[in-house]
Amino acid sequence: MARILLGVTGGIAAYKACELVRLLVKAGHDVIPLVTPGAERFVRAETFTALARRPAGEDVYLHLTRADLLAVAPLTANTLARLAHGLADSVLTEAALAHRGPVVLAPAMNPRMWASPATQANAATLRARGAVLVGPAEGDTAEGEQGVGRMAEPAAIAEAIEAALRDRAPGALRGRTVLVTAGGTREPIDAVRYVGNRSSGRMGVALAAEARRRGATVTLVAANLAVPAPAGVTVVAAPTAADLARETLARAAATDIVLMAAAVADYRPVGARTDKRPKDVASWVVELEPTQDVLATIGEQRTDAQVIVGFAADHGDPGLERARAKRERKRCDLIVFNDVARADIGFDTPDNEVTVVGAAGDVAIPKGPKERVAAAILDEAERLLRERS
Ligand code: CTP
């Protein structure tokens, strides 16, 4: 999954860009449409935001959105020239100047305009800067001429985007170390009973798998996982909060990205029995004492070069507000907020929907499989790591 800025400029082929958005969303990407006023003469911007499943609304810094790839389809002769010359007169051309990363362009124009030496020189300039041009293709144009000028088919553009992402993706985290905690700790009351929680470990396991896929050396500190650990990562068993604190703190200082996805018990029974307490008629009062806050300890010992990600399971908007405060208090870079008031996401479900709270603001990750949400969380962490090195 990648975050893709998709520019749409004015041309009859703008309607085909709708299909491109659909294909990219279906492939699991987060698409941010940047629709020029010229394109709006053909297809309204709302069509693209709806297909991209993005909230309608004005982000005044839309052109500064960090993305993994910028695509423009269709790309008119006019915007092609503006990109070649670095003009910044629309949200799209501004975004193109601010963008760092692969660029995929799908020109579409009249064949004579495409063949013009000026357009060809502009296209050559963009290619020389590393942009991938898909098409234009040969065929009949809308105005009834024949020649090279039609926009490439959406499937071909989507394929070029995937290829450009693949070229970038392998090893985006190569040479980096990632530490993930996952699952829920169990705090013994006696030899067979414990105080636990509903965490399955799915989210942390998905994060570990995605970090591994990106080439990182991954250690997974696992607290009672209900799902198998991914291949290729070092698994360290940590059934209790004390185990998790010991194993995590022993490794955190030497780690580039720490992802504290585990549901660590905040309290543990005082003086757990080592035998099994026999049943009798009297009440059993268990006193609970606080455990060490692992994330806060990592925050105290952290360096500025590290990226520390905490998780917060809380209720609704007040919970989100508390997550923001928690980020500062525990000195982490990001807090992944999970609204546990909802039954369809979060604890022990395959799907999740989270808000990643950072110093620069919140990023809403739409509902989807935990694997996709994990990729989106890692995109944010990876971006911070890149900025710091
Ligand atoms: N966490 C931790 N050690 C603990 C408890 C929690 O490292 N003993 C981590 C979790 O892994 C998670 C984050 O802290 O990444 C948030 O945990 P949460 O329980 O929501 O925070 P609390 O500290 O309990 O929140 P508050 O202090 O606001 O009640």
XYZ file of C-alpha atoms and ligand atoms in Angstrom:
418
model
C 0.000 0.000 0.000
C 1.285 3.390 -0.911
C 0.056 6.938 -0.713
C -0.382 8.290 -4.221
C -0.982 11.886 -5.267
C -3.039 11.701 -8.460
C -3.173 14.836 -10.560
C -6.004 15.077 -13.072
C -5.789 17.819 -15.704
C -8.313 19.053 -18.244
C -9.003 16.747 -21.114
C -11.702 14.421 -22.287
C -9.600 11.526 -20.925
C -10.310 12.824 -17.387
C -13.240 10.400 -17.273
C -10.754 7.536 -17.666
C -8.890 8.776 -14.577
C -11.954 7.678 -12.558
C -11.189 4.093 -13.535
C -7.538 4.625 -12.608
C -8.544 5.813 -9.106
C -10.785 2.765 -8.741
C -7.955 0.396 -9.745
C -5.492 2.021 -7.350
C -7.933 1.979 -4.415
C -8.768 -1.660 -5.172
C -5.040 -2.481 -5.050
C -5.006 -1.071 -1.505
C -3.485 2.342 -2.168
C -4.428 5.593 -0.546
C -5.182 7.999 -3.400
C -5.223 11.771 -2.958
C -6.773 13.398 -6.036
C -5.488 16.802 -7.141
C -7.993 17.965 -9.730
C -7.236 21.122 -11.744
C -10.039 23.555 -12.635
C -9.537 22.490 -16.272
C -10.281 18.870 -15.374
C -13.407 19.965 -13.508
C -14.899 21.032 -16.861
C -15.045 17.298 -17.642
C -15.401 15.497 -14.288
C -16.153 17.091 -10.942
C -13.545 16.829 -8.186
C -16.176 15.192 -5.926
C -16.235 12.174 -8.263
C -12.557 11.582 -7.603
C -12.738 12.153 -3.842
C -15.694 9.749 -3.656
C -13.878 7.075 -5.679
C -10.764 7.588 -3.563
C -12.988 7.305 -0.435
C -11.539 10.490 0.919
C -13.383 12.935 3.102
C -14.427 15.958 1.077
C -12.994 19.091 2.590
C -10.431 21.698 2.088
C -6.925 20.900 3.233
C -5.068 24.164 2.789
C -1.762 22.317 2.679
C -2.923 19.643 0.227
C -0.012 20.468 -2.089
C 2.439 19.637 0.720
C 0.988 16.173 1.397
C 3.839 13.691 1.548
C 3.279 10.796 -0.793
C 5.153 7.783 -2.119
C 4.398 8.600 -5.740
C 2.959 11.386 -7.880
C 0.962 10.433 -10.955
C -0.727 12.764 -13.429
C -3.374 11.271 -15.731
C -4.411 12.724 -18.058
C -1.587 15.203 -18.429
C -2.329 18.038 -20.871
C 0.316 19.712 -23.044
C -0.121 22.811 -20.904
C 0.509 21.121 -17.523
C 3.309 19.048 -19.061
C 5.030 22.309 -20.034
C 4.389 23.768 -16.570
C 5.904 20.694 -14.882
C 8.943 20.852 -17.174
C 9.490 24.501 -16.281
C 8.720 24.232 -12.571
C 5.745 26.599 -12.480
C 3.624 26.600 -9.331
C 0.280 28.056 -10.342
C -2.105 25.297 -9.213
C -2.366 22.823 -6.367
C -1.056 20.151 -8.749
C 2.013 22.021 -9.994
C 2.785 23.117 -6.430
C 2.492 19.510 -5.255
C 4.801 18.412 -8.089
C 7.484 20.848 -6.891
C 7.157 19.711 -3.274
C 7.045 15.996 -4.107
C 10.060 13.766 -3.484
C 9.855 10.334 -5.072
C 8.759 8.590 -8.249
C 6.622 10.413 -10.829
C 4.410 8.680 -13.415
C 2.881 10.806 -16.193
C 0.200 9.860 -18.726
C 0.079 12.598 -21.380
C -3.063 13.015 -23.467
C -3.463 15.608 -26.197
C -4.021 16.198 -29.875
C -1.403 14.277 -31.941
C -0.056 17.445 -33.548
C 0.389 19.045 -30.129
C 2.220 15.950 -28.865
C 4.496 15.938 -31.932
C 5.373 19.610 -31.547
C 9.073 20.196 -30.821
C 8.149 22.233 -27.739
C 6.127 19.374 -26.192
C 8.765 16.822 -27.135
C 11.483 18.948 -25.508
C 9.381 19.310 -22.373
C 8.741 15.548 -22.264
C 12.482 14.910 -22.675
C 13.208 17.289 -19.773
C 10.803 15.407 -17.516
C 12.200 12.007 -18.557
C 15.726 13.232 -17.875
C 14.599 14.106 -14.337
C 13.428 10.539 -13.822
C 9.717 10.802 -14.584
C 8.143 7.721 -16.174
C 5.952 8.598 -19.165
C 3.200 6.122 -20.019
C 1.895 6.677 -23.542
C 0.412 8.542 -25.195
C -1.010 5.774 -27.351
C -1.868 5.776 -31.016
C -5.450 5.826 -32.225
C -8.423 8.034 -32.928
C -8.668 11.162 -30.821
C -11.948 12.569 -29.525
C -11.785 15.369 -32.089
C -11.595 12.814 -34.918
C -7.903 12.893 -35.786
C -5.560 9.931 -36.035
C -2.136 9.674 -34.430
C -0.232 9.460 -31.165
C -1.998 11.435 -28.443
C -4.593 9.262 -26.672
C -4.076 8.676 -22.972
C -2.769 5.193 -22.150
C -5.383 2.817 -20.751
C -5.963 3.053 -16.958
C -4.739 -0.540 -16.471
C -1.435 0.303 -18.201
C -1.016 3.423 -16.053
C -1.812 1.459 -12.870
C 0.801 -1.109 -13.936
C 3.436 1.611 -14.472
C 2.611 2.991 -11.013
C 3.031 -0.447 -9.409
C 6.362 -0.913 -11.213
C 7.613 2.493 -10.040
C 6.567 1.653 -6.465
C 8.279 -1.743 -6.674
C 11.509 -0.116 -7.835
C 11.365 2.085 -4.762
C 9.914 -0.358 -2.230
C 12.408 -3.209 -1.906
C 14.608 -2.405 0.963
C 13.083 0.941 1.867
C 14.010 -0.178 5.404
C 17.067 -2.215 4.446
C 19.826 -1.801 6.997
C 17.304 -0.559 9.563
C 16.247 -2.281 12.761
C 12.612 -2.432 13.805
C 11.310 -3.621 17.177
C 7.635 -4.519 17.453
C 5.755 -5.563 20.576
C 2.522 -7.465 19.987
C -0.232 -9.332 21.809
C -1.568 -8.944 25.303
C 0.317 -9.655 28.507
C -1.072 -12.054 31.129
C -0.416 -11.327 34.775
C -0.590 -14.444 36.973
C -2.868 -14.568 40.002
C -1.799 -18.115 40.787
C -0.271 -21.037 38.900
C -3.181 -21.323 36.413
C -5.153 -18.064 36.532
C -4.239 -14.686 35.128
C -5.465 -11.163 34.475
C -5.359 -10.619 30.717
C -6.861 -8.651 27.858
C -8.430 -9.277 24.464
C -5.480 -8.339 22.260
C -4.777 -11.022 19.620
C -1.491 -9.564 18.393
C -2.765 -9.278 14.792
C -1.868 -5.601 14.445
C 1.680 -6.053 15.776
C 2.231 -9.179 13.671
C 1.069 -7.281 10.559
C 3.519 -4.469 11.416
C 6.399 -6.928 11.873
C 5.587 -8.650 8.552
C 5.400 -5.339 6.680
C 8.673 -4.062 8.200
C 10.334 -7.339 7.166
C 8.890 -6.991 3.652
C 10.533 -3.571 3.458
C 13.907 -5.115 4.245
C 14.286 -4.260 7.954
C 15.853 -6.542 10.560
C 12.826 -7.167 12.748
C 12.469 -8.355 16.344
C 8.979 -9.213 17.558
C 8.512 -9.204 21.322
C 5.465 -11.445 21.535
C 2.981 -11.547 24.403
C 0.642 -14.533 24.006
C -0.089 -14.197 20.295
C -3.354 -15.710 19.004
C -1.963 -15.653 15.453
C 1.290 -17.090 14.035
C 4.372 -14.860 13.987
C 5.566 -13.923 10.482
C 8.501 -15.676 8.847
C 11.884 -13.988 8.829
C 11.596 -12.109 12.106
C 13.259 -12.866 15.453
C 10.557 -13.748 17.975
C 11.142 -13.188 21.711
C 8.458 -14.555 24.025
C 7.301 -12.111 26.726
C 4.150 -13.414 28.418
C 3.971 -10.897 31.293
C 4.386 -7.117 31.526
C 7.664 -7.640 33.423
C 8.976 -9.966 30.686
C 7.917 -7.506 28.023
C 9.586 -4.603 29.825
C 12.846 -6.537 30.243
C 13.024 -7.857 26.653
C 11.935 -4.607 25.024
C 14.120 -2.251 27.058
C 17.158 -4.495 26.451
C 16.769 -3.877 22.701
C 15.072 -0.497 22.243
C 18.195 1.699 22.371
C 19.749 -0.085 19.375
C 16.579 0.149 17.258
C 15.633 2.649 14.536
C 11.863 2.210 14.797
C 10.028 0.956 17.911
C 6.351 0.025 17.473
C 4.644 -0.588 20.832
C 1.535 -2.388 19.609
C 1.296 -4.747 22.600
C -1.508 -4.322 25.101
C 0.662 -4.243 28.196
C -1.118 -4.688 31.512
C -1.154 -1.459 33.500
C -1.613 -3.460 36.747
C -0.537 -6.868 38.003
C -1.688 -8.901 41.002
C 0.435 -8.380 44.102
C 2.121 -11.562 45.346
C 0.857 -14.091 42.810
C 0.703 -17.599 44.275
C 2.965 -20.190 42.699
C 0.463 -22.984 43.387
C -3.187 -23.201 42.393
C -5.519 -21.638 44.946
C -8.162 -24.232 45.879
C -11.792 -23.184 45.539
C -13.647 -22.257 48.743
C -16.719 -20.221 49.656
C -14.901 -17.071 50.743
C -14.332 -14.119 48.400
C -10.905 -13.777 46.908
C -9.643 -10.230 46.970
C -6.799 -9.605 44.587
C -4.773 -6.446 45.007
C -3.297 -4.969 41.807
C -0.132 -2.915 41.635
C 1.029 -0.724 38.702
C 3.483 -2.153 36.195
C 6.350 -0.297 34.571
C 5.292 1.848 31.604
C 7.589 0.496 28.917
C 6.762 3.117 26.307
C 7.346 5.989 28.728
C 10.697 4.458 29.728
C 11.721 4.167 26.057
C 10.653 7.803 25.646
C 12.909 8.862 28.524
C 15.904 7.040 27.056
C 15.325 7.758 23.380
C 17.539 9.578 20.886
C 16.214 12.126 18.378
C 17.218 9.876 15.475
C 14.833 7.104 16.593
C 11.176 6.872 15.644
C 9.024 5.723 18.568
C 5.413 4.738 17.918
C 2.919 4.148 20.720
C -0.641 2.885 20.559
C -3.698 4.110 22.383
C -6.985 2.282 22.721
C -9.612 4.724 23.951
C -13.127 6.029 23.351
C -14.213 8.574 20.722
C -13.057 12.170 20.410
C -12.086 12.601 24.084
C -9.905 9.502 23.619
C -8.259 11.083 20.580
C -7.562 14.204 22.624
C -6.005 12.028 25.374
C -3.910 10.253 22.713
C -2.474 13.622 21.656
C -1.525 14.380 25.261
C -0.129 10.849 25.660
C 2.154 11.374 22.650
C 3.813 14.313 24.330
C 3.850 12.805 27.808
C 5.463 9.545 26.680
C 7.787 11.384 24.262
C 6.861 9.345 21.212
C 6.781 10.553 17.615
C 3.479 8.957 16.718
C 0.517 7.564 18.618
C -1.775 5.206 16.743
C -5.247 5.847 18.103
C -7.802 3.058 18.045
C -11.421 3.840 18.921
C -12.410 0.858 21.094
C -15.975 2.167 21.359
C -16.491 0.500 17.964
C -17.031 -3.263 17.792
C -16.117 -3.672 14.096
C -12.468 -2.646 14.480
C -9.621 -2.958 16.935
C -9.367 -5.748 19.502
C -9.372 -9.241 18.076
C -10.866 -8.308 14.675
C -9.231 -8.625 11.229
C -9.962 -4.981 10.356
C -8.802 -1.768 11.880
C -9.291 1.949 11.378
C -6.908 4.260 13.155
C -5.773 7.833 13.437
C -2.019 8.361 13.492
C -1.341 11.323 15.762
C 1.946 13.119 15.104
C 3.591 16.455 15.867
C 2.534 17.758 12.446
C -1.116 16.715 12.861
C -3.320 13.670 12.467
C -3.423 11.198 9.588
C -6.665 9.216 9.312
C -6.102 5.681 8.033
C -9.339 4.376 6.519
C -10.897 1.089 7.633
C -9.237 -1.921 6.079
C -7.439 -5.193 6.811
C -4.807 -4.845 9.542
C -2.112 -5.625 6.922
C -3.082 -2.509 4.972
C -3.331 -0.375 8.106
C 0.097 -1.680 9.169
C 1.593 -0.542 5.839
C 0.056 2.908 6.289
C 1.456 3.202 9.839
C 4.908 2.144 8.612
C 4.690 4.690 5.779
C 4.352 7.400 8.415
C 7.199 6.019 10.574
C 9.440 5.497 7.534
C 8.828 9.048 6.362
C 9.912 10.451 9.757
C 13.016 8.247 9.736
C 13.926 9.454 6.239
C 13.507 13.090 7.259
C 15.951 12.593 10.115
C 18.745 10.958 8.190
N 2.314 0.641 27.379
C 3.553 0.296 27.891
N 3.666 -0.174 29.156
C 2.581 -0.290 29.952
C 1.310 0.071 29.434
C 1.213 0.527 28.153
O 4.534 0.395 27.178
N 2.717 -0.758 31.165
C 2.250 1.155 26.033
C 1.375 0.365 25.103
O 2.091 -0.631 24.419
C 0.877 1.436 24.150
C 0.877 2.692 24.960
O 1.703 2.426 26.077
O 1.764 1.613 23.074
C -0.477 3.181 25.419
O -0.965 2.420 26.403
P -2.278 2.810 27.236
O -2.541 1.667 28.113
O -3.318 3.298 26.303
O -1.759 4.067 27.987
P -1.874 4.373 29.472
O -0.523 4.770 29.901
O -2.590 3.298 30.177
O -2.809 5.636 29.339
P -3.138 6.675 30.446
O -1.842 6.886 31.169
O -3.566 7.828 29.615
O -4.209 6.049 31.254
